[in-house]
PDB file of C-alpha atoms and ligand atoms in Angstrom:
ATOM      1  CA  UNK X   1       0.000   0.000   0.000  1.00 68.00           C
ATOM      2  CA  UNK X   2       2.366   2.798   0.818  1.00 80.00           C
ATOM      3  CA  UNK X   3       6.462   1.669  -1.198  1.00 90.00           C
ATOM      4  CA  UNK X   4       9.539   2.815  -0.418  1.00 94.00           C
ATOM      5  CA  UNK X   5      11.792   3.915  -3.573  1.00 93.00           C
ATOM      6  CA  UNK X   6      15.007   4.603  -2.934  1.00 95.00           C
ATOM      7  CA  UNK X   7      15.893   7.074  -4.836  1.00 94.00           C
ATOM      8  CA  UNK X   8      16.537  10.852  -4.381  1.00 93.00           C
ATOM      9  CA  UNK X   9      15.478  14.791  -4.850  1.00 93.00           C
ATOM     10  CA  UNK X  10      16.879  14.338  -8.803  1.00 95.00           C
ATOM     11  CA  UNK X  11      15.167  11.638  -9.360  1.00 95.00           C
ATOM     12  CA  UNK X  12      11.850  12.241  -8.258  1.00 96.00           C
ATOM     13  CA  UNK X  13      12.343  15.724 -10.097  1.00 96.00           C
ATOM     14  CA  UNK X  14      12.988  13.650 -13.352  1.00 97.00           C
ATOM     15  CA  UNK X  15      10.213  11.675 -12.844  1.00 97.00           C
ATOM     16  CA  UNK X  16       7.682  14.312 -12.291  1.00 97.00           C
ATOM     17  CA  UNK X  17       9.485  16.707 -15.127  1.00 98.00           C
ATOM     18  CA  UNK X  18       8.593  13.018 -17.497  1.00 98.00           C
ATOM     19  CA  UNK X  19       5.498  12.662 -16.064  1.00 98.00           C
ATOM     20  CA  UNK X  20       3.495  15.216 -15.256  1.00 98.00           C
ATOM     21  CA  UNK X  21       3.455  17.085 -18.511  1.00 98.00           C
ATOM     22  CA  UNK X  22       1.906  13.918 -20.098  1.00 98.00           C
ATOM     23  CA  UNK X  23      -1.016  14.066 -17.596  1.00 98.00           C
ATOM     24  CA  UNK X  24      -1.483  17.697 -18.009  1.00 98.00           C
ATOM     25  CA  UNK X  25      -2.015  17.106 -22.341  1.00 98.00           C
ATOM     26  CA  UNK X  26      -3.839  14.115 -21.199  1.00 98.00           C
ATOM     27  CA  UNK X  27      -6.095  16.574 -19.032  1.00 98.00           C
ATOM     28  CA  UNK X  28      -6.182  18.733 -21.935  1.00 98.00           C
ATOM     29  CA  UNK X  29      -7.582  16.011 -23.927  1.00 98.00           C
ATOM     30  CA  UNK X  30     -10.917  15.126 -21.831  1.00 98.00           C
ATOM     31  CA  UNK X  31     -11.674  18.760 -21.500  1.00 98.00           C
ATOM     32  CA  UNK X  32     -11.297  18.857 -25.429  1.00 98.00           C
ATOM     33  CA  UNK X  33     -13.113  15.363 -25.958  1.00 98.00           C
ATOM     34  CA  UNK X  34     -16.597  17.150 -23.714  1.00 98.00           C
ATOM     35  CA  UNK X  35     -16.434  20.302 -25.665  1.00 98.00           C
ATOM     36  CA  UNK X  36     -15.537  19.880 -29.085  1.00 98.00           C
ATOM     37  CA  UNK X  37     -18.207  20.386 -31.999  1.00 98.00           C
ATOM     38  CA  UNK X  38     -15.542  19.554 -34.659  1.00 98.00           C
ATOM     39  CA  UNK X  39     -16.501  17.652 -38.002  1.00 98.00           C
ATOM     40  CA  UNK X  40     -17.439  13.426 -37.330  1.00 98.00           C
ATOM     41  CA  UNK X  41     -14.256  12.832 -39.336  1.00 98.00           C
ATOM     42  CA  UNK X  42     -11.646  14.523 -37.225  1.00 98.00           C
ATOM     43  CA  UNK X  43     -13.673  13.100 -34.300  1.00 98.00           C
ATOM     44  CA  UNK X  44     -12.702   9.049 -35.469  1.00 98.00           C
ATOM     45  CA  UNK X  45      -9.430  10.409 -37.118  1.00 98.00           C
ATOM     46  CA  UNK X  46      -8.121  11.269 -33.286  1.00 98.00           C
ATOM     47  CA  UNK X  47      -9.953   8.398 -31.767  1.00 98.00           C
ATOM     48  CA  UNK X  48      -7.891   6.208 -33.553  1.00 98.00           C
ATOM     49  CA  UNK X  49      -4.600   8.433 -32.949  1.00 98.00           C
ATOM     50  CA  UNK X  50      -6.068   8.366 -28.908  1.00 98.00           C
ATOM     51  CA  UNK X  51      -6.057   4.251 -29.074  1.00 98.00           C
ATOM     52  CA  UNK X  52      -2.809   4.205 -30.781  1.00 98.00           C
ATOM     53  CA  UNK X  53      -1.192   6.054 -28.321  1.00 98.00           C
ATOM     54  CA  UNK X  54      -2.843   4.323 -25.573  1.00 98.00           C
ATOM     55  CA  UNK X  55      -0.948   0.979 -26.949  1.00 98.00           C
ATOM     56  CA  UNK X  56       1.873   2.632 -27.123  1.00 98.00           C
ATOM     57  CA  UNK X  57       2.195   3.553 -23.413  1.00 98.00           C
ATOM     58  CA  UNK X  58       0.625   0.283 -22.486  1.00 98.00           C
ATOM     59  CA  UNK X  59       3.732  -1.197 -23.717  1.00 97.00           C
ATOM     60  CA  UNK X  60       5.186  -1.713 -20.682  1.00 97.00           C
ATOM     61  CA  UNK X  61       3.273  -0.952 -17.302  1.00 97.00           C
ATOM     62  CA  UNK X  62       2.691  -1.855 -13.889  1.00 95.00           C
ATOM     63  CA  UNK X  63       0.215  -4.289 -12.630  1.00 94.00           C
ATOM     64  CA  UNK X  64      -2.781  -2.626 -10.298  1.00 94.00           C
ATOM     65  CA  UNK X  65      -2.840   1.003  -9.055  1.00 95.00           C
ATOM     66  CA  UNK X  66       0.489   3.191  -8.786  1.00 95.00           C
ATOM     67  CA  UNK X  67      -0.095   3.220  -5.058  1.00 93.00           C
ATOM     68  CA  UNK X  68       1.668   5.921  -2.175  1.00 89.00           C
ATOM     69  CA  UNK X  69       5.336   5.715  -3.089  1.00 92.00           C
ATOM     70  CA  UNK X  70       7.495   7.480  -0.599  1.00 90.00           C
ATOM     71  CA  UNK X  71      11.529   8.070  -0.675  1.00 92.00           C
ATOM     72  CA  UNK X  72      13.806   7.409   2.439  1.00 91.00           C
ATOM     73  CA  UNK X  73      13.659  11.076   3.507  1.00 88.00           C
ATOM     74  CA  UNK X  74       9.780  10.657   3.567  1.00 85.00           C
ATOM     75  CA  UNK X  75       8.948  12.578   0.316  1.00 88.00           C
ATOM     76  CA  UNK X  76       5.961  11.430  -0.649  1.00 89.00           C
ATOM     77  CA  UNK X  77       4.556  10.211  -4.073  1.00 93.00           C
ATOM     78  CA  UNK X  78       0.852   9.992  -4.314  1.00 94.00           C
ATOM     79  CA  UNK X  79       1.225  10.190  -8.140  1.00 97.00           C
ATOM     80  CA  UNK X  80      -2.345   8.156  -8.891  1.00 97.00           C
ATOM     81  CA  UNK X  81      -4.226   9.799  -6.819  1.00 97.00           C
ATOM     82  CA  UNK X  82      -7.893  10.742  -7.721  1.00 98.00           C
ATOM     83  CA  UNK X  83      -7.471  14.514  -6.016  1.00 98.00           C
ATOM     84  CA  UNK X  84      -3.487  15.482  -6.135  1.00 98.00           C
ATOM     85  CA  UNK X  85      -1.982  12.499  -8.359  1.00 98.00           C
ATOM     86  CA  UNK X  86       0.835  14.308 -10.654  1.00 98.00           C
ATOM     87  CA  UNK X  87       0.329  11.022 -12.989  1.00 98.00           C
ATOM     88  CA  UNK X  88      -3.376  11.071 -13.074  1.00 98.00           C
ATOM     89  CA  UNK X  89      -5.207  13.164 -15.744  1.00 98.00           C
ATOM     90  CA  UNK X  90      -8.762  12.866 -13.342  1.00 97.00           C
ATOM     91  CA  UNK X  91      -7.115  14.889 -10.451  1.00 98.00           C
ATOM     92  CA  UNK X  92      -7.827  18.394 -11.063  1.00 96.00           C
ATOM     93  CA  UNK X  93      -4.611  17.746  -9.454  1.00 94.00           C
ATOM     94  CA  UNK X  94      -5.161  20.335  -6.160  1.00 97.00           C
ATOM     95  CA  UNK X  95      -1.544  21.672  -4.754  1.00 97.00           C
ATOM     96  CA  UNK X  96      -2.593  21.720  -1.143  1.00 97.00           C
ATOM     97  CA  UNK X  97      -0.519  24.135   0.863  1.00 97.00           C
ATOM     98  CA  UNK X  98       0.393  23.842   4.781  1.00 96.00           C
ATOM     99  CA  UNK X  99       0.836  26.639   6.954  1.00 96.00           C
ATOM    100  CA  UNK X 100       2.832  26.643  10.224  1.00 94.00           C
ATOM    101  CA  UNK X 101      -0.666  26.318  12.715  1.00 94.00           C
ATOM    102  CA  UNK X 102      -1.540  23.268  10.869  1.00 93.00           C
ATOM    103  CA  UNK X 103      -4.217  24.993   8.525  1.00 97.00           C
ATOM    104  CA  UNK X 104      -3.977  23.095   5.148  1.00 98.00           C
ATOM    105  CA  UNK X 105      -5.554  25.309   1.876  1.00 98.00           C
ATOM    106  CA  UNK X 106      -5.487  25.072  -1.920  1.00 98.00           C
ATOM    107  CA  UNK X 107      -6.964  27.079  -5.110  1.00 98.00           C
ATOM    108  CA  UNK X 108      -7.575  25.194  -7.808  1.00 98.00           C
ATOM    109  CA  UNK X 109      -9.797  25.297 -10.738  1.00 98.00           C
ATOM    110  CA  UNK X 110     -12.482  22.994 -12.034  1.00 98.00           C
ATOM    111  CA  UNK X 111     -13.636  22.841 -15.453  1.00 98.00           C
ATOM    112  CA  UNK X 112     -16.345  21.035 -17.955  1.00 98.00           C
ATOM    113  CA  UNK X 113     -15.087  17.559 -16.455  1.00 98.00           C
ATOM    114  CA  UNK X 114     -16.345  17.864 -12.864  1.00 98.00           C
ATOM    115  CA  UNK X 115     -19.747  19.145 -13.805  1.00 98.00           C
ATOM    116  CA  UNK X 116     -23.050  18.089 -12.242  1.00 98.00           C
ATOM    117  CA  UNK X 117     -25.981  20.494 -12.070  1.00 98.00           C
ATOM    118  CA  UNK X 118     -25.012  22.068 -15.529  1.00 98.00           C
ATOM    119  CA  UNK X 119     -22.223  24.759 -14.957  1.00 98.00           C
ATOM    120  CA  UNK X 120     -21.905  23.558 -11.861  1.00 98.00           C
ATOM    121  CA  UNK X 121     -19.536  20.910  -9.827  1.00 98.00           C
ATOM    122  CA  UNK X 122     -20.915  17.368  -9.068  1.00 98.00           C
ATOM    123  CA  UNK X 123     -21.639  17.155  -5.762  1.00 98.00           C
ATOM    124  CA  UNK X 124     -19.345  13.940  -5.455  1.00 98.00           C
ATOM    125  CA  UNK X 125     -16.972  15.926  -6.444  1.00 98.00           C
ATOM    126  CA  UNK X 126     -17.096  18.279  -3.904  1.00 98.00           C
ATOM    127  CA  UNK X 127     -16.768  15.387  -1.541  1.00 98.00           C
ATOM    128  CA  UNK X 128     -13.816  14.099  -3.553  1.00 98.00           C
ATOM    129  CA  UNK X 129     -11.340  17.570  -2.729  1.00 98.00           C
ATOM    130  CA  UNK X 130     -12.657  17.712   0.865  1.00 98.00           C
ATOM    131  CA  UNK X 131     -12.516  14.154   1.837  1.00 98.00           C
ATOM    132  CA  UNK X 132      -8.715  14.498   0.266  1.00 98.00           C
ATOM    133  CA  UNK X 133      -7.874  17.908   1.791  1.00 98.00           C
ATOM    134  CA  UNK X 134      -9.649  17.092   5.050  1.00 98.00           C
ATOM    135  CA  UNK X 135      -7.512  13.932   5.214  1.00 97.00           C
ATOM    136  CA  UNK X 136      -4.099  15.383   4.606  1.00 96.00           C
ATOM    137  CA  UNK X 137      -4.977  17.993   7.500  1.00 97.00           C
ATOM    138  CA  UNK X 138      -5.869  14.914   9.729  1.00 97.00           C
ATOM    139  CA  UNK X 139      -2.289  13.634   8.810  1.00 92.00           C
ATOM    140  CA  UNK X 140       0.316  15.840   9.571  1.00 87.00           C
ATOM    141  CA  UNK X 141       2.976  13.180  10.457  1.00 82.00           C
ATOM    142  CA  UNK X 142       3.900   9.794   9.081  1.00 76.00           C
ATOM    143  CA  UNK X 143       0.987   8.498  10.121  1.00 83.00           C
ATOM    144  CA  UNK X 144      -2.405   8.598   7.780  1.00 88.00           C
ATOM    145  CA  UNK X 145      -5.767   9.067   9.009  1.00 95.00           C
ATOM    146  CA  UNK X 146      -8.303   7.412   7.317  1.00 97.00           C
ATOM    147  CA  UNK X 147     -12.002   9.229   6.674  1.00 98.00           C
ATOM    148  CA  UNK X 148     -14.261   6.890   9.116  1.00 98.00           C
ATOM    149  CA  UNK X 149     -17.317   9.365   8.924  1.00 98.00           C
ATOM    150  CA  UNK X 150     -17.425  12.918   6.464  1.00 98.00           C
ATOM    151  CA  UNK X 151     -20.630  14.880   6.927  1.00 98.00           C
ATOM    152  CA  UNK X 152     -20.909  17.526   3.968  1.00 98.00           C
ATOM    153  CA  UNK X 153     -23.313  20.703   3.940  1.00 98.00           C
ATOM    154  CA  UNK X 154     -24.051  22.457   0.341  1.00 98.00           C
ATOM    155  CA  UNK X 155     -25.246  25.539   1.042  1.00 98.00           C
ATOM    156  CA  UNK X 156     -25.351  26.277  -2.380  1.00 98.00           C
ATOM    157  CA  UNK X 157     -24.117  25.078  -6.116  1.00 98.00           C
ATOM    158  CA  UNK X 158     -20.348  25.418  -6.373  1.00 98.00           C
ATOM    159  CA  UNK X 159     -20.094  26.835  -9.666  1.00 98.00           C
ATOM    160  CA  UNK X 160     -17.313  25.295 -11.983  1.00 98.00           C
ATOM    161  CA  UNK X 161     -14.088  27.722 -12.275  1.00 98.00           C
ATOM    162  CA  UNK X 162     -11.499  28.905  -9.622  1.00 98.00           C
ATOM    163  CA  UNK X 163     -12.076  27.895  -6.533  1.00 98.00           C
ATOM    164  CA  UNK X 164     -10.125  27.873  -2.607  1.00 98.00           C
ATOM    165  CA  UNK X 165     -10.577  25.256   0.016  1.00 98.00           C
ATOM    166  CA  UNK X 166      -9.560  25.049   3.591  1.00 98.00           C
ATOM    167  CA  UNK X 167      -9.331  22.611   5.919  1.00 98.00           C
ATOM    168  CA  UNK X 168      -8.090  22.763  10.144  1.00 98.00           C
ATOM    169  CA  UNK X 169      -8.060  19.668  13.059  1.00 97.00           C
ATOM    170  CA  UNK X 170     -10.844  21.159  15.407  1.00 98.00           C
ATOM    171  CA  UNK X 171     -10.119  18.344  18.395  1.00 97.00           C
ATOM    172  CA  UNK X 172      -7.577  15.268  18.379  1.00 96.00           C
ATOM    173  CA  UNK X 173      -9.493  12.087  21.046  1.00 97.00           C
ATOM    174  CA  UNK X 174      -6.971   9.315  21.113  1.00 95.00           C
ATOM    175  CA  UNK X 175      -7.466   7.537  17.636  1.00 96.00           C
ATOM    176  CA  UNK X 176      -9.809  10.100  16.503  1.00 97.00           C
ATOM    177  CA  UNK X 177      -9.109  13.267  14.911  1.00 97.00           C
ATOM    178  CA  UNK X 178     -11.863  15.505  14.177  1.00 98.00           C
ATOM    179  CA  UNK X 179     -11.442  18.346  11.093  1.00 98.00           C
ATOM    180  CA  UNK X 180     -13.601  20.580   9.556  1.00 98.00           C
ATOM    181  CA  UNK X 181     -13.119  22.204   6.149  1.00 98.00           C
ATOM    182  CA  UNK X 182     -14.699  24.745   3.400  1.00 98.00           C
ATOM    183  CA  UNK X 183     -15.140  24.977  -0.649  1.00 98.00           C
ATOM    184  CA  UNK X 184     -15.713  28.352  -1.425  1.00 98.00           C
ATOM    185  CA  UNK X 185     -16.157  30.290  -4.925  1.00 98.00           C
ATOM    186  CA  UNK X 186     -15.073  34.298  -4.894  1.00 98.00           C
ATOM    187  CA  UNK X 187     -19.073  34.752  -3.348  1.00 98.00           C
ATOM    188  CA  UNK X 188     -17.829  32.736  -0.456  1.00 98.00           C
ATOM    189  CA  UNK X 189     -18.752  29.389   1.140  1.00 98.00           C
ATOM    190  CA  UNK X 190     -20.693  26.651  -1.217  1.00 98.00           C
ATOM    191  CA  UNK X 191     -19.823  23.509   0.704  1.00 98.00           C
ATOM    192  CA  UNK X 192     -18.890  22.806   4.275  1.00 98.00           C
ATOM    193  CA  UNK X 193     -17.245  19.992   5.961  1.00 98.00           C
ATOM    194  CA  UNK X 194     -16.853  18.186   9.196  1.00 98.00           C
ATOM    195  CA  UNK X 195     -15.043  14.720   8.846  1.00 98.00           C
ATOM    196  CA  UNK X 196     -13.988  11.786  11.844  1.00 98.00           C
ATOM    197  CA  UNK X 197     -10.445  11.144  10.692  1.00 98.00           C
ATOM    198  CA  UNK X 198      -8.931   7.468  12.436  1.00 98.00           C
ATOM    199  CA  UNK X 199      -5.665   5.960  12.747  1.00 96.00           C
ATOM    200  CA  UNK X 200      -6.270   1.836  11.619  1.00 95.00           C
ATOM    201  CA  UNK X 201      -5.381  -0.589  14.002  1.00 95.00           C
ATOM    202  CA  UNK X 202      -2.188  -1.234  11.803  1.00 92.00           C
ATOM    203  CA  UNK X 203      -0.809   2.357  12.464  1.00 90.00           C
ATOM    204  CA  UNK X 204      -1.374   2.741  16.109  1.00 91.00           C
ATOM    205  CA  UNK X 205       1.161   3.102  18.566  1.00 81.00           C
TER     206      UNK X 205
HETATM  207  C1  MYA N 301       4.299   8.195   3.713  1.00 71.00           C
HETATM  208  C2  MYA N 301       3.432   9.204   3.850  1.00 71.00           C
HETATM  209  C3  MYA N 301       2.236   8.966   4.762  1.00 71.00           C
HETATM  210  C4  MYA N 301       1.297  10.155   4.817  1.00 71.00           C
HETATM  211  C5  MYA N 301      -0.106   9.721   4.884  1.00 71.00           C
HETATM  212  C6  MYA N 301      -0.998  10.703   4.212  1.00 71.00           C
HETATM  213  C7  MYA N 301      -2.347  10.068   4.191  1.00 71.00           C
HETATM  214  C8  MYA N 301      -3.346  11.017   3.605  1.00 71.00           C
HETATM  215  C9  MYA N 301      -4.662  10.411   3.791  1.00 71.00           C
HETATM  216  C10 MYA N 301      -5.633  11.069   2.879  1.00 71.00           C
HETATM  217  C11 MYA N 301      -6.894  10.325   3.028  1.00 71.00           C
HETATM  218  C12 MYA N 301      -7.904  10.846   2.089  1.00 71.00           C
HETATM  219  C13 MYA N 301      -9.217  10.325   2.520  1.00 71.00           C
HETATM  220  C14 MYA N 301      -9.433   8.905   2.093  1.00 71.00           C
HETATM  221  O1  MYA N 301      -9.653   8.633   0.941  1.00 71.00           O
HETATM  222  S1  MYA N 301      -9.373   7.676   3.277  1.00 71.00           S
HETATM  223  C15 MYA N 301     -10.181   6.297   2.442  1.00 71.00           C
HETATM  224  C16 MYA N 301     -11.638   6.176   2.833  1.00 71.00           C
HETATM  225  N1  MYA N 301     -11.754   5.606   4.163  1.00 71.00           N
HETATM  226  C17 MYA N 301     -11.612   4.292   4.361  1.00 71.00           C
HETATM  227  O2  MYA N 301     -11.409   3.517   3.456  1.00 71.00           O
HETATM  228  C18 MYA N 301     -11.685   3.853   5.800  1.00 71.00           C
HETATM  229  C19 MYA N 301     -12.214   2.438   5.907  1.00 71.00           C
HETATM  230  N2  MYA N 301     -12.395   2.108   7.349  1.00 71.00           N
HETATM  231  C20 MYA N 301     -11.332   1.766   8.087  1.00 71.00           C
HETATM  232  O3  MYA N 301     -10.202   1.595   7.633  1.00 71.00           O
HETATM  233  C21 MYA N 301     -11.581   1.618   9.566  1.00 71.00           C
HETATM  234  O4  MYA N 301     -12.923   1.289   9.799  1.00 71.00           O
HETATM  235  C22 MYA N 301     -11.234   2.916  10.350  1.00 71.00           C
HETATM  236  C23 MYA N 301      -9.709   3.203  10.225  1.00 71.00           C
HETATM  237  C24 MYA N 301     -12.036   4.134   9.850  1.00 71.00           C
HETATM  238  C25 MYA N 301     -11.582   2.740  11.823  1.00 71.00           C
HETATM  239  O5  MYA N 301     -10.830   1.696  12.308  1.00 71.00           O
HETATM  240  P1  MYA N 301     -11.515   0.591  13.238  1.00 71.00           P
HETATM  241  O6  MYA N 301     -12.785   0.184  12.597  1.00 71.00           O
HETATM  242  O7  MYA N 301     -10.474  -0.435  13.519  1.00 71.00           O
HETATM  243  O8  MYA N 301     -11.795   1.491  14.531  1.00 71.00           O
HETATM  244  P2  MYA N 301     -12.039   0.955  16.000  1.00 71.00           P
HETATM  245  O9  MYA N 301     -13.116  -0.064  16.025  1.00 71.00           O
HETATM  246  O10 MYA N 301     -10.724   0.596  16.632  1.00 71.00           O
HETATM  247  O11 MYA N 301     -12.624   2.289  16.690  1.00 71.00           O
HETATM  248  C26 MYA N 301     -11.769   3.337  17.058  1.00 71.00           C
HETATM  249  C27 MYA N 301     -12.643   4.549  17.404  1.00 71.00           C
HETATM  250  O12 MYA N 301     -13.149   5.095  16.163  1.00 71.00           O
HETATM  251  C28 MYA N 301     -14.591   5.091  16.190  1.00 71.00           C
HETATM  252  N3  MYA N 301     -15.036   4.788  14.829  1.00 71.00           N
HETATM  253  C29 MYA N 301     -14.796   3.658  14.137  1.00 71.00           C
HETATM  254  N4  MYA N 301     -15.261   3.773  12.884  1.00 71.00           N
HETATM  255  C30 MYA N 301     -15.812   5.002  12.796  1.00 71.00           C
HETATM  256  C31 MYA N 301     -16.432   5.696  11.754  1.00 71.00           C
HETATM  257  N5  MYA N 301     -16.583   5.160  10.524  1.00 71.00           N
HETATM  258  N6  MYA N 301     -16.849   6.949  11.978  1.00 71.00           N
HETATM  259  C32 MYA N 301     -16.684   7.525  13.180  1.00 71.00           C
HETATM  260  N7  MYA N 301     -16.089   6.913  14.216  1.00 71.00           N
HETATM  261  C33 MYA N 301     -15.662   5.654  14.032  1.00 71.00           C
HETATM  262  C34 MYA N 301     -14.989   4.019  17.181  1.00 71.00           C
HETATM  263  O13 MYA N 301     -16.269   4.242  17.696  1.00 71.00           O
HETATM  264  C35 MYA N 301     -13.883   4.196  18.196  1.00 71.00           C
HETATM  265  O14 MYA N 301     -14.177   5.330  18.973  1.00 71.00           O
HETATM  266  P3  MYA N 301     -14.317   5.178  20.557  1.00 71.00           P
HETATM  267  O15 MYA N 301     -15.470   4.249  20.771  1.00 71.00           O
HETATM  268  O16 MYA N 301     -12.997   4.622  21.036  1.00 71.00           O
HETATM  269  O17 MYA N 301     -14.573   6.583  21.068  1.00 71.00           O
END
């Protein structure tokens, strides 16, 4: 579940410099594949350039999910994931700052491919960046806390675009660490959060 790889600050940055940029066009492309009124012929003329390049990277690959890779130093490599994953073109991907009290934040923007209500974000989606963000905050060490219960509140539709979200531990009871969290749009507050965050059995002290 979570991998050590040894290797180092070069390495990772070669990885993601490889990586990422292929996940961004990939991004590109579903945004592109939702919104394009383009003639029927172009349309099969790049779904067969699409399949031939997914054969091409299929080539060689690893079996299952990429998993939490993390480096001896503790960097960590959640490269698959659905809300930050640098390799995966269905995260947004959010870049979730800390700040010294513990406060965890991110802007981000969500566009055609998160929509629900029309022009709006899917509500599961909503869930998807808090859960995520929420969950980070519950983790500040080298020890994850796993969402055991995430109440959500939309106080009204999050409209799709650039948008901030904040998350902060309200109490810590033994295994139990209790957050609360915001999505907000430049009006303000669309969605708020409280989750129970717990340490499994297998990561207790
Ligand atoms: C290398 C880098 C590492 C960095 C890590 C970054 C990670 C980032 C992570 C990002 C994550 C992103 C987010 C994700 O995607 S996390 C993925 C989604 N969540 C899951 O898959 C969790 C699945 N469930 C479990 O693994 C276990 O059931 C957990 C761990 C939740 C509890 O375990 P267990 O079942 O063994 O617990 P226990 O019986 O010992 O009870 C202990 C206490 O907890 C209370 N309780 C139990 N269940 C719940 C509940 N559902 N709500 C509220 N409270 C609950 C219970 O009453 C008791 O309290 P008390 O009676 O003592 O007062």
């Amino acid at each position: 579940m979570f991998t050590l790889e040894d290797i180092d600050g070069v390495e990772i940055d070669r990885r993601a410099a490889l990586y990422g940029p292929l996940a961004d066009a990939v991004r590109e492309l579903i945004d592109a594949t939702i919104r394009t009124e383009t003639d029927a012929d172009v349309i099969r003329d790049v779904e067969a350039t699409v399949r031939a390049a997914t054969t091409r990277l299929r080539d060689r690959q690893i079996d299952g999910a990429y998993g939490v890779r993390f480096t001896p130093d503790g960097t960590g490599m959640p490269w698959g994931n659905a809300v930050v994953g640098l390799r995966n073109p269905i995260a947004p991907p959010l870049d979730i700052e800390r700040d010294e009290d513990g406060r965890h934040h991110s802007r981000f923007t969500l566009g055609a491919a998160y929509e629900g209500p029309p022009g709006h974000v899917h509500g599961g989606v909503c869930a998807l960046v808090l859960d995520h963000l929420l969950g980070m905050t519950a983790s500040p060490g080298d020890k994850p806390n796993f969402t055991g219960t995430l109440t959500l509140r939309y106080r009204r539709a999050t409209p799709l675009g650039p948008l901030h979200a904040e998350a902060r531990i309200d109490r810590v009871e033994g295994v139990k660490t209790f957050v609360v969290g915001t999505l907000s749009d430049a009006e303000g507050v669309t969605v708020e959060a409280e989750g129970v965050f717990i340490t499994p059995a297998w990561a207790r002290d």
